[in-house]
Amino acid sequence: MSRAPQVDPALHAPARLQIAAMLARADEVEFATLREVLEVSDSVLSKHLSALSEAGYVTLKKAKMDGRQRTWAAFTRAGRKAFASHMAALQALIAAAEGATAPESQKE
């Protein structure tokens, strides 16, 4: 019997969940874009990206572009798998909560 998906603490923080959602839709996302969308400082974003990198979920690539050093973040295969599992766990929680909060007429 397979275990129900579990909420992943490395992805559960709101900023990390937003980062993961952005990375799920792209091959890679530039640091500045993540910072603008999340509306956080460089240091806060760096801390979240480091945590995701340490978990093995994100790779960071630095390269010069237009004469400036830029950083791009990308999901690893493990990161994509963890995000999919995390989303399944959240959907299961939502379904359970909806069933528990349904009006009495819908429970019968």
PDB file of C-alpha atoms in Angstrom:
ATOM      1  CA  MET A   1       0.000   0.000   0.000  1.00  0.00           C
ATOM      2  CA  SER A   2       1.450   3.372  -0.975  1.00  0.00           C
ATOM      3  CA  ARG A   3       1.649   6.187   1.513  1.00  0.00           C
ATOM      4  CA  ALA A   4      -0.336   9.375   1.021  1.00  0.00           C
ATOM      5  CA  PRO A   5       1.795  12.282  -0.238  1.00  0.00           C
ATOM      6  CA  GLN A   6       3.319  14.349   2.539  1.00  0.00           C
ATOM      7  CA  VAL A   7       3.693  18.125   2.800  1.00  0.00           C
ATOM      8  CA  ASP A   8       7.369  18.923   2.165  1.00  0.00           C
ATOM      9  CA  PRO A   9       8.816  21.339   4.760  1.00  0.00           C
ATOM     10  CA  ALA A  10      11.466  22.522   2.263  1.00  0.00           C
ATOM     11  CA  LEU A  11       8.702  23.679  -0.112  1.00  0.00           C
ATOM     12  CA  HIS A  12       6.004  24.680   2.363  1.00  0.00           C
ATOM     13  CA  ALA A  13       7.224  28.194   3.223  1.00  0.00           C
ATOM     14  CA  PRO A  14       5.102  30.627   1.155  1.00  0.00           C
ATOM     15  CA  ALA A  15       8.058  32.220  -0.670  1.00  0.00           C
ATOM     16  CA  ARG A  16       9.543  28.808  -1.502  1.00  0.00           C
ATOM     17  CA  LEU A  17       6.181  27.581  -2.735  1.00  0.00           C
ATOM     18  CA  GLN A  18       5.960  30.629  -5.026  1.00  0.00           C
ATOM     19  CA  ILE A  19       9.500  30.001  -6.286  1.00  0.00           C
ATOM     20  CA  ALA A  20       8.628  26.363  -6.974  1.00  0.00           C
ATOM     21  CA  ALA A  21       5.442  27.338  -8.802  1.00  0.00           C
ATOM     22  CA  MET A  22       7.431  29.664 -11.061  1.00  0.00           C
ATOM     23  CA  LEU A  23      10.155  27.101 -11.699  1.00  0.00           C
ATOM     24  CA  ALA A  24       7.546  24.450 -12.533  1.00  0.00           C
ATOM     25  CA  ARG A  25       6.456  26.551 -15.523  1.00  0.00           C
ATOM     26  CA  ALA A  26       9.901  27.368 -16.910  1.00  0.00           C
ATOM     27  CA  ASP A  27      13.254  25.759 -17.647  1.00  0.00           C
ATOM     28  CA  GLU A  28      14.941  28.438 -15.552  1.00  0.00           C
ATOM     29  CA  VAL A  29      14.069  31.800 -14.011  1.00  0.00           C
ATOM     30  CA  GLU A  30      16.406  34.723 -13.454  1.00  0.00           C
ATOM     31  CA  PHE A  31      17.061  35.861  -9.887  1.00  0.00           C
ATOM     32  CA  ALA A  32      15.819  39.402 -10.612  1.00  0.00           C
ATOM     33  CA  THR A  33      12.509  38.063 -11.960  1.00  0.00           C
ATOM     34  CA  LEU A  34      11.984  35.908  -8.868  1.00  0.00           C
ATOM     35  CA  ARG A  35      12.801  38.894  -6.640  1.00  0.00           C
ATOM     36  CA  GLU A  36      10.324  41.154  -8.439  1.00  0.00           C
ATOM     37  CA  VAL A  37       7.467  38.637  -8.413  1.00  0.00           C
ATOM     38  CA  LEU A  38       7.995  37.666  -4.769  1.00  0.00           C
ATOM     39  CA  GLU A  39       8.620  41.281  -3.746  1.00  0.00           C
ATOM     40  CA  VAL A  40      11.474  40.348  -1.418  1.00  0.00           C
ATOM     41  CA  SER A  41      15.012  41.609  -0.912  1.00  0.00           C
ATOM     42  CA  ASP A  42      18.041  39.973  -2.491  1.00  0.00           C
ATOM     43  CA  SER A  43      19.088  38.519   0.862  1.00  0.00           C
ATOM     44  CA  VAL A  44      15.678  36.964   1.561  1.00  0.00           C
ATOM     45  CA  LEU A  45      15.520  35.430  -1.910  1.00  0.00           C
ATOM     46  CA  SER A  46      19.101  34.162  -1.605  1.00  0.00           C
ATOM     47  CA  LYS A  47      18.242  32.469   1.686  1.00  0.00           C
ATOM     48  CA  HIS A  48      15.208  30.694   0.172  1.00  0.00           C
ATOM     49  CA  LEU A  49      17.117  29.633  -2.935  1.00  0.00           C
ATOM     50  CA  SER A  50      19.953  28.324  -0.769  1.00  0.00           C
ATOM     51  CA  ALA A  51      17.501  26.238   1.259  1.00  0.00           C
ATOM     52  CA  LEU A  52      16.002  24.790  -1.926  1.00  0.00           C
ATOM     53  CA  SER A  53      19.483  24.149  -3.323  1.00  0.00           C
ATOM     54  CA  GLU A  54      20.606  22.406  -0.116  1.00  0.00           C
ATOM     55  CA  ALA A  55      17.507  20.187  -0.335  1.00  0.00           C
ATOM     56  CA  GLY A  56      18.638  19.217  -3.844  1.00  0.00           C
ATOM     57  CA  TYR A  57      15.568  20.790  -5.451  1.00  0.00           C
ATOM     58  CA  VAL A  58      17.148  23.738  -7.285  1.00  0.00           C
ATOM     59  CA  THR A  59      20.338  24.403  -9.187  1.00  0.00           C
ATOM     60  CA  LEU A  60      21.771  27.893  -9.446  1.00  0.00           C
ATOM     61  CA  LYS A  61      23.762  29.010 -12.471  1.00  0.00           C
ATOM     62  CA  LYS A  62      25.761  32.226 -12.654  1.00  0.00           C
ATOM     63  CA  ALA A  63      26.869  33.796 -15.917  1.00  0.00           C
ATOM     64  CA  LYS A  64      27.664  37.200 -17.345  1.00  0.00           C
ATOM     65  CA  MET A  65      24.994  38.821 -19.451  1.00  0.00           C
ATOM     66  CA  ASP A  66      25.121  42.396 -20.755  1.00  0.00           C
ATOM     67  CA  GLY A  67      28.325  42.916 -18.758  1.00  0.00           C
ATOM     68  CA  ARG A  68      26.716  41.958 -15.443  1.00  0.00           C
ATOM     69  CA  GLN A  69      26.795  38.792 -13.381  1.00  0.00           C
ATOM     70  CA  ARG A  70      23.342  37.162 -13.422  1.00  0.00           C
ATOM     71  CA  THR A  71      21.929  34.167 -11.559  1.00  0.00           C
ATOM     72  CA  TRP A  72      19.354  31.720 -12.867  1.00  0.00           C
ATOM     73  CA  ALA A  73      17.483  29.122 -10.839  1.00  0.00           C
ATOM     74  CA  ALA A  74      16.170  25.851 -12.240  1.00  0.00           C
ATOM     75  CA  PHE A  75      14.431  22.814 -10.787  1.00  0.00           C
ATOM     76  CA  THR A  76      16.355  19.587 -10.541  1.00  0.00           C
ATOM     77  CA  ARG A  77      14.573  16.354 -11.396  1.00  0.00           C
ATOM     78  CA  ALA A  78      14.222  15.719  -7.641  1.00  0.00           C
ATOM     79  CA  GLY A  79      12.798  19.228  -7.216  1.00  0.00           C
ATOM     80  CA  ARG A  80      10.114  18.672  -9.845  1.00  0.00           C
ATOM     81  CA  LYS A  81       9.185  15.343  -8.267  1.00  0.00           C
ATOM     82  CA  ALA A  82       9.090  16.853  -4.760  1.00  0.00           C
ATOM     83  CA  PHE A  83       6.945  19.760  -5.964  1.00  0.00           C
ATOM     84  CA  ALA A  84       4.469  17.399  -7.650  1.00  0.00           C
ATOM     85  CA  SER A  85       4.248  15.321  -4.466  1.00  0.00           C
ATOM     86  CA  HIS A  86       3.848  18.456  -2.331  1.00  0.00           C
ATOM     87  CA  MET A  87       1.027  19.697  -4.568  1.00  0.00           C
ATOM     88  CA  ALA A  88      -0.700  16.306  -4.333  1.00  0.00           C
ATOM     89  CA  ALA A  89      -0.478  16.506  -0.527  1.00  0.00           C
ATOM     90  CA  LEU A  90      -1.979  20.004  -0.547  1.00  0.00           C
ATOM     91  CA  GLN A  91      -4.783  18.874  -2.871  1.00  0.00           C
ATOM     92  CA  ALA A  92      -5.523  15.938  -0.539  1.00  0.00           C
ATOM     93  CA  LEU A  93      -5.687  18.329   2.413  1.00  0.00           C
ATOM     94  CA  ILE A  94      -8.049  20.614   0.502  1.00  0.00           C
ATOM     95  CA  ALA A  95     -10.297  17.699  -0.464  1.00  0.00           C
ATOM     96  CA  ALA A  96     -10.411  16.486   3.137  1.00  0.00           C
ATOM     97  CA  ALA A  97     -11.194  19.974   4.414  1.00  0.00           C
ATOM     98  CA  GLU A  98     -13.905  20.498   1.823  1.00  0.00           C
ATOM     99  CA  GLY A  99     -15.530  17.218   2.844  1.00  0.00           C
ATOM    100  CA  ALA A 100     -15.388  18.189   6.492  1.00  0.00           C
ATOM    101  CA  THR A 101     -16.860  21.644   5.903  1.00  0.00           C
ATOM    102  CA  ALA A 102     -19.585  20.703   3.402  1.00  0.00           C
ATOM    103  CA  PRO A 103     -23.112  21.673   4.451  1.00  0.00           C
ATOM    104  CA  GLU A 104     -25.091  18.828   6.043  1.00  0.00           C
ATOM    105  CA  SER A 105     -27.324  18.517   2.963  1.00  0.00           C
ATOM    106  CA  GLN A 106     -24.249  17.692   0.820  1.00  0.00           C
ATOM    107  CA  LYS A 107     -22.873  15.089   3.272  1.00  0.00           C
ATOM    108  CA  GLU A 108     -25.821  12.730   2.870  1.00  0.00           C
TER     109      GLU A 108
END
